[in-house]
């Protein structure tokens, strides 16, 4: 797999979004672990998780514990794997999401995440979402304290605006290494945040990167049918999945982009990982651009 850089560390150009392994309709543990192992076999070295990736009340950290078990059971070398976890959101167990980004909560959450992951310091810790009840500088200041304490090695922010990126960069300096916003063929509201991230040397990790296409049938349909889209047509000509075309398109947007598609079975992440080797021609990129909404 080709590589890109987060905080000076080379990681596979396609990461694994581990959320589907722990939330509603999650697979059993055997398949979940097999999915993580398939990702590692395919060259994926960035795994994105969060303490709030769970289904029921009372199982905070389900996904982090699962990732830790999967890595422990892997037969190969995992020393190059970067685990990116997040704090600041919660799930009461009724399907809803909450936001709590007070400094005290973030510091406790980061310490708990490190313990669940079985590591001394978290490779990349991301503030999951701004808390409207807490001044942004205070939440980001907690990341600064975690960096200074050695609880985390690098910090990221998620679901943010350009202004919040700039302010976080002022507070964290080189400690800020990534931005994770929603970005896909269908949702491109974060173009300004992507451009700013690239200028500041930050990795940009699109979440929900496959919006606007029909994914390969490996995980079933995603959203409305789109059999006639440019992604589908180019995929058919190439003999690959639309999923791969969408991820290759994302990679073409900027060297800062590292997509983290979700997966709930081995075949899906194997398919996604192949996008790292897929080079789209200028004609194909133009065809996709002309077909995008807006």
Short mmCIF file of C-alpha atoms in Angstrom, two decimals:
data_model
loop_
_atom_site.label_atom_id
_atom_site.label_comp_id
_atom_site.label_asym_id
_atom_site.label_seq_id
_atom_site.Cartn_x
_atom_site.Cartn_y
_atom_site.Cartn_z
CA UNK A 1 0.00 0.00 0.00
CA UNK A 2 1.13 3.55 -0.66
CA UNK A 3 1.73 5.74 2.34
CA UNK A 4 0.82 9.18 3.59
CA UNK A 5 1.95 11.04 6.67
CA UNK A 6 0.38 11.86 10.03
CA UNK A 7 2.59 13.71 12.53
CA UNK A 8 5.69 12.69 10.62
CA UNK A 9 4.65 9.02 10.75
CA UNK A 10 4.01 7.11 7.54
CA UNK A 11 0.65 5.31 7.51
CA UNK A 12 -1.24 3.47 4.81
CA UNK A 13 -3.06 5.87 2.49
CA UNK A 14 -6.35 4.14 3.39
CA UNK A 15 -7.27 3.75 7.05
CA UNK A 16 -9.90 1.64 8.79
CA UNK A 17 -12.94 3.27 10.36
CA UNK A 18 -13.70 0.78 13.11
CA UNK A 19 -17.06 2.20 14.25
CA UNK A 20 -19.24 -0.39 12.38
CA UNK A 21 -17.60 -3.14 14.42
CA UNK A 22 -19.20 -1.91 17.65
CA UNK A 23 -22.40 0.05 17.00
CA UNK A 24 -25.88 -1.11 15.98
CA UNK A 25 -25.97 -4.24 13.81
CA UNK A 26 -22.34 -4.95 14.63
CA UNK A 27 -20.84 -8.29 13.60
CA UNK A 28 -19.90 -10.94 16.12
CA UNK A 29 -16.43 -10.66 17.59
CA UNK A 30 -14.90 -13.33 15.37
CA UNK A 31 -15.86 -11.44 12.23
CA UNK A 32 -14.90 -8.10 13.76
CA UNK A 33 -11.43 -9.36 14.64
CA UNK A 34 -11.09 -10.94 11.20
CA UNK A 35 -11.94 -7.54 9.68
CA UNK A 36 -9.17 -5.83 11.63
CA UNK A 37 -6.72 -8.57 10.68
CA UNK A 38 -7.71 -8.27 7.01
CA UNK A 39 -7.02 -4.55 7.20
CA UNK A 40 -3.57 -5.14 8.63
CA UNK A 41 -2.84 -7.80 6.01
CA UNK A 42 -3.81 -5.28 3.31
CA UNK A 43 -1.35 -2.68 4.60
CA UNK A 44 -3.73 -0.54 6.66
CA UNK A 45 -1.81 1.01 9.56
CA UNK A 46 -4.22 3.73 10.72
CA UNK A 47 -7.20 2.52 12.75
CA UNK A 48 -9.80 5.11 13.75
CA UNK A 49 -11.84 4.45 16.87
CA UNK A 50 -13.50 6.33 19.76
CA UNK A 51 -14.65 5.68 23.30
CA UNK A 52 -18.23 6.38 22.15
CA UNK A 53 -18.25 3.68 19.48
CA UNK A 54 -20.58 1.26 21.19
CA UNK A 55 -24.21 0.20 20.99
CA UNK A 56 -25.71 -0.25 24.45
CA UNK A 57 -25.51 1.82 27.61
CA UNK A 58 -22.76 0.73 29.96
CA UNK A 59 -20.28 -0.40 27.31
CA UNK A 60 -18.20 2.73 26.83
CA UNK A 61 -14.96 1.86 25.06
CA UNK A 62 -16.34 -1.29 23.38
CA UNK A 63 -14.54 -0.47 20.13
CA UNK A 64 -11.24 0.41 21.80
CA UNK A 65 -11.24 -2.87 23.73
CA UNK A 66 -12.10 -4.76 20.55
CA UNK A 67 -9.22 -3.13 18.65
CA UNK A 68 -6.83 -3.93 21.49
CA UNK A 69 -7.88 -7.60 21.47
CA UNK A 70 -7.63 -7.80 17.69
CA UNK A 71 -4.11 -6.38 17.67
CA UNK A 72 -3.04 -8.72 20.48
CA UNK A 73 -4.27 -11.73 18.49
CA UNK A 74 -2.63 -10.68 15.23
CA UNK A 75 0.25 -12.88 14.25
CA UNK A 76 2.28 -10.16 12.52
CA UNK A 77 4.09 -7.00 13.52
CA UNK A 78 1.80 -4.24 14.80
CA UNK A 79 4.47 -1.80 15.94
CA UNK A 80 3.74 0.49 12.98
CA UNK A 81 -0.01 0.71 13.65
CA UNK A 82 -1.30 4.15 14.62
CA UNK A 83 -4.47 3.99 16.71
CA UNK A 84 -6.43 7.22 16.48
CA UNK A 85 -9.10 7.41 19.14
CA UNK A 86 -11.46 10.20 20.13
CA UNK A 87 -13.14 11.64 23.20
CA UNK A 88 -15.87 14.15 23.88
CA UNK A 89 -18.97 12.31 22.73
CA UNK A 90 -21.23 9.81 24.44
CA UNK A 91 -23.98 7.34 23.62
CA UNK A 92 -26.72 6.82 26.23
CA UNK A 93 -27.80 3.59 24.57
CA UNK A 94 -30.96 4.87 22.89
CA UNK A 95 -29.27 5.60 19.56
CA UNK A 96 -28.59 9.25 20.34
CA UNK A 97 -25.24 11.01 20.68
CA UNK A 98 -24.20 13.51 23.32
CA UNK A 99 -21.31 15.99 23.49
CA UNK A 100 -19.20 16.63 26.59
CA UNK A 101 -15.90 18.38 25.96
CA UNK A 102 -15.08 19.90 29.32
CA UNK A 103 -11.36 19.73 30.15
CA UNK A 104 -11.96 17.45 33.12
CA UNK A 105 -13.99 15.01 31.04
CA UNK A 106 -11.48 14.94 28.17
CA UNK A 107 -8.56 14.28 30.48
CA UNK A 108 -10.37 11.44 32.24
CA UNK A 109 -11.56 10.04 28.92
CA UNK A 110 -8.08 10.05 27.41
CA UNK A 111 -6.60 8.26 30.41
CA UNK A 112 -9.38 5.65 30.25
CA UNK A 113 -8.87 5.18 26.51
CA UNK A 114 -5.14 4.60 26.97
CA UNK A 115 -5.88 1.98 29.63
CA UNK A 116 -8.41 0.18 27.42
CA UNK A 117 -6.00 0.20 24.49
CA UNK A 118 -3.23 -1.13 26.69
CA UNK A 119 -0.77 1.60 25.78
CA UNK A 120 1.23 4.14 27.76
CA UNK A 121 0.47 7.02 25.40
CA UNK A 122 -2.20 7.39 22.72
CA UNK A 123 -0.67 7.87 19.28
CA UNK A 124 -3.38 10.26 18.09
CA UNK A 125 -6.14 11.60 20.33
CA UNK A 126 -8.92 13.59 18.69
CA UNK A 127 -11.49 15.92 20.20
CA UNK A 128 -14.61 14.33 18.75
CA UNK A 129 -16.81 17.41 18.43
CA UNK A 130 -16.91 20.98 19.75
CA UNK A 131 -19.10 21.37 22.82
CA UNK A 132 -21.25 24.47 22.44
CA UNK A 133 -21.44 24.75 26.24
CA UNK A 134 -17.65 24.93 26.62
CA UNK A 135 -15.34 27.61 25.19
CA UNK A 136 -13.36 26.06 22.34
CA UNK A 137 -10.06 27.23 23.77
CA UNK A 138 -10.78 25.38 27.02
CA UNK A 139 -11.50 22.08 25.26
CA UNK A 140 -8.40 22.42 23.09
CA UNK A 141 -6.43 23.45 26.16
CA UNK A 142 -7.19 20.03 27.63
CA UNK A 143 -5.45 18.47 24.63
CA UNK A 144 -2.46 20.72 25.33
CA UNK A 145 -2.37 19.43 28.91
CA UNK A 146 -2.63 15.82 27.72
CA UNK A 147 0.28 16.40 25.34
CA UNK A 148 2.38 17.99 28.06
CA UNK A 149 1.58 15.14 30.44
CA UNK A 150 2.59 12.51 27.87
CA UNK A 151 -0.85 10.90 27.92
CA UNK A 152 -1.11 11.47 24.17
CA UNK A 153 1.61 11.86 21.54
CA UNK A 154 -0.38 13.92 19.04
CA UNK A 155 -3.73 15.70 18.92
CA UNK A 156 -6.48 15.99 16.34
CA UNK A 157 -9.82 17.77 16.10
CA UNK A 158 -13.02 16.65 14.43
CA UNK A 159 -16.20 18.25 13.08
CA UNK A 160 -14.63 21.70 13.07
CA UNK A 161 -14.61 24.98 11.15
CA UNK A 162 -11.64 26.83 9.70
CA UNK A 163 -11.76 29.26 12.60
CA UNK A 164 -11.61 26.43 15.11
CA UNK A 165 -8.69 24.87 13.23
CA UNK A 166 -6.75 28.12 13.35
CA UNK A 167 -7.42 28.61 17.05
CA UNK A 168 -6.47 25.02 17.86
CA UNK A 169 -3.28 25.41 15.84
CA UNK A 170 -2.37 28.51 17.84
CA UNK A 171 -2.86 26.63 21.11
CA UNK A 172 -1.34 23.28 20.14
CA UNK A 173 1.30 24.23 17.58
CA UNK A 174 3.04 21.15 16.20
CA UNK A 175 1.00 19.03 18.61
CA UNK A 176 -2.01 19.41 16.30
CA UNK A 177 -1.58 16.92 13.46
CA UNK A 178 -5.02 16.12 12.02
CA UNK A 179 -8.53 17.25 11.20
CA UNK A 180 -11.40 14.79 10.79
CA UNK A 181 -14.54 16.15 9.11
CA UNK A 182 -17.25 14.61 7.00
CA UNK A 183 -16.19 14.73 3.36
CA UNK A 184 -17.29 12.65 0.39
CA UNK A 185 -18.49 12.98 -3.20
CA UNK A 186 -21.91 13.98 -1.85
CA UNK A 187 -20.79 16.14 1.09
CA UNK A 188 -18.07 18.63 0.25
CA UNK A 189 -18.88 21.40 2.72
CA UNK A 190 -15.45 20.94 4.28
CA UNK A 191 -13.46 22.03 1.21
CA UNK A 192 -12.21 25.12 3.12
CA UNK A 193 -11.15 22.97 6.08
CA UNK A 194 -9.36 20.57 3.73
CA UNK A 195 -7.45 23.40 2.05
CA UNK A 196 -6.49 24.94 5.39
CA UNK A 197 -5.39 21.58 6.76
CA UNK A 198 -3.12 21.06 3.77
CA UNK A 199 -1.60 24.54 4.17
CA UNK A 200 -0.91 23.89 7.85
CA UNK A 201 0.58 20.46 7.19
CA UNK A 202 -2.26 18.62 8.91
CA UNK A 203 -3.62 15.27 7.81
CA UNK A 204 -7.26 15.43 6.74
CA UNK A 205 -9.22 12.29 7.62
CA UNK A 206 -12.62 12.22 5.87
CA UNK A 207 -15.29 10.38 7.80
CA UNK A 208 -18.20 8.81 5.94
CA UNK A 209 -16.08 9.05 2.77
CA UNK A 210 -18.39 6.97 0.57
CA UNK A 211 -21.43 9.24 0.64
CA UNK A 212 -22.97 9.80 -2.76
CA UNK A 213 -22.13 6.47 -4.36
CA UNK A 214 -23.46 2.97 -4.12
CA UNK A 215 -20.79 1.05 -2.29
CA UNK A 216 -19.67 -2.30 -3.62
CA UNK A 217 -22.20 -4.95 -2.72
CA UNK A 218 -19.78 -6.29 -0.14
CA UNK A 219 -21.59 -4.41 2.60
CA UNK A 220 -24.90 -3.93 0.86
CA UNK A 221 -26.33 -0.74 -0.61
CA UNK A 222 -25.56 2.64 0.91
CA UNK A 223 -28.16 5.32 0.27
CA UNK A 224 -30.19 5.60 -2.91
CA UNK A 225 -29.27 3.56 -5.91
CA UNK A 226 -26.73 5.21 -8.16
CA UNK A 227 -26.10 2.66 -10.86
CA UNK A 228 -25.85 5.37 -13.49
CA UNK A 229 -23.33 7.62 -11.73
CA UNK A 230 -19.89 8.41 -13.07
CA UNK A 231 -18.42 6.46 -10.18
CA UNK A 232 -20.33 3.38 -11.27
CA UNK A 233 -19.46 3.82 -14.95
CA UNK A 234 -15.75 4.30 -14.34
CA UNK A 235 -15.73 1.38 -11.89
CA UNK A 236 -17.35 -0.87 -14.49
CA UNK A 237 -14.75 0.07 -17.11
CA UNK A 238 -11.93 -0.46 -14.64
CA UNK A 239 -13.31 -3.72 -13.31
CA UNK A 240 -13.25 -2.45 -9.72
CA UNK A 241 -15.86 -1.36 -7.19
CA UNK A 242 -17.39 2.15 -7.05
CA UNK A 243 -16.06 2.18 -3.50
CA UNK A 244 -12.50 2.08 -4.85
CA UNK A 245 -13.19 4.86 -7.35
CA UNK A 246 -14.63 7.10 -4.62
CA UNK A 247 -11.64 6.52 -2.35
CA UNK A 248 -9.18 7.09 -5.20
CA UNK A 249 -11.02 10.34 -5.98
CA UNK A 250 -10.63 11.41 -2.35
CA UNK A 251 -6.91 10.62 -2.43
CA UNK A 252 -6.58 12.77 -5.54
CA UNK A 253 -8.03 15.79 -3.75
CA UNK A 254 -4.90 16.47 -1.71
CA UNK A 255 -1.80 14.68 -0.35
CA UNK A 256 -3.20 15.54 3.09
CA UNK A 257 -6.23 13.25 2.64
CA UNK A 258 -6.30 9.85 4.34
CA UNK A 259 -9.79 8.34 4.07
CA UNK A 260 -11.00 6.09 6.89
CA UNK A 261 -13.83 4.03 5.37
CA UNK A 262 -15.79 1.87 7.74
CA UNK A 263 -15.95 -1.88 7.35
CA UNK A 264 -17.79 -4.69 9.05
CA UNK A 265 -16.33 -7.63 7.18
CA UNK A 266 -12.91 -8.57 5.78
CA UNK A 267 -13.91 -8.40 2.11
CA UNK A 268 -14.96 -4.77 2.42
CA UNK A 269 -11.71 -3.42 3.89
CA UNK A 270 -9.66 -5.49 1.45
CA UNK A 271 -11.58 -3.84 -1.36
CA UNK A 272 -11.16 -0.36 0.12
CA UNK A 273 -7.43 -0.84 0.67
CA UNK A 274 -6.89 -1.49 -3.03
CA UNK A 275 -7.90 2.11 -3.75
CA UNK A 276 -4.49 3.22 -2.48
CA UNK A 277 -2.94 1.77 -5.64
CA UNK A 278 -5.58 3.13 -8.03
CA UNK A 279 -4.51 6.10 -10.14
CA UNK A 280 -7.36 7.96 -11.84
CA UNK A 281 -6.60 9.59 -15.16
CA UNK A 282 -7.17 13.30 -15.73
CA UNK A 283 -10.06 12.41 -18.04
CA UNK A 284 -11.64 10.29 -15.31
CA UNK A 285 -11.17 13.04 -12.73
CA UNK A 286 -12.81 15.53 -15.07
CA UNK A 287 -15.70 13.14 -15.68
CA UNK A 288 -16.20 12.76 -11.92
CA UNK A 289 -15.95 16.48 -11.30
CA UNK A 290 -18.56 17.23 -13.94
CA UNK A 291 -20.90 14.64 -12.42
CA UNK A 292 -20.66 15.82 -8.81
CA UNK A 293 -23.67 17.64 -7.36
CA UNK A 294 -23.37 21.37 -6.80
#
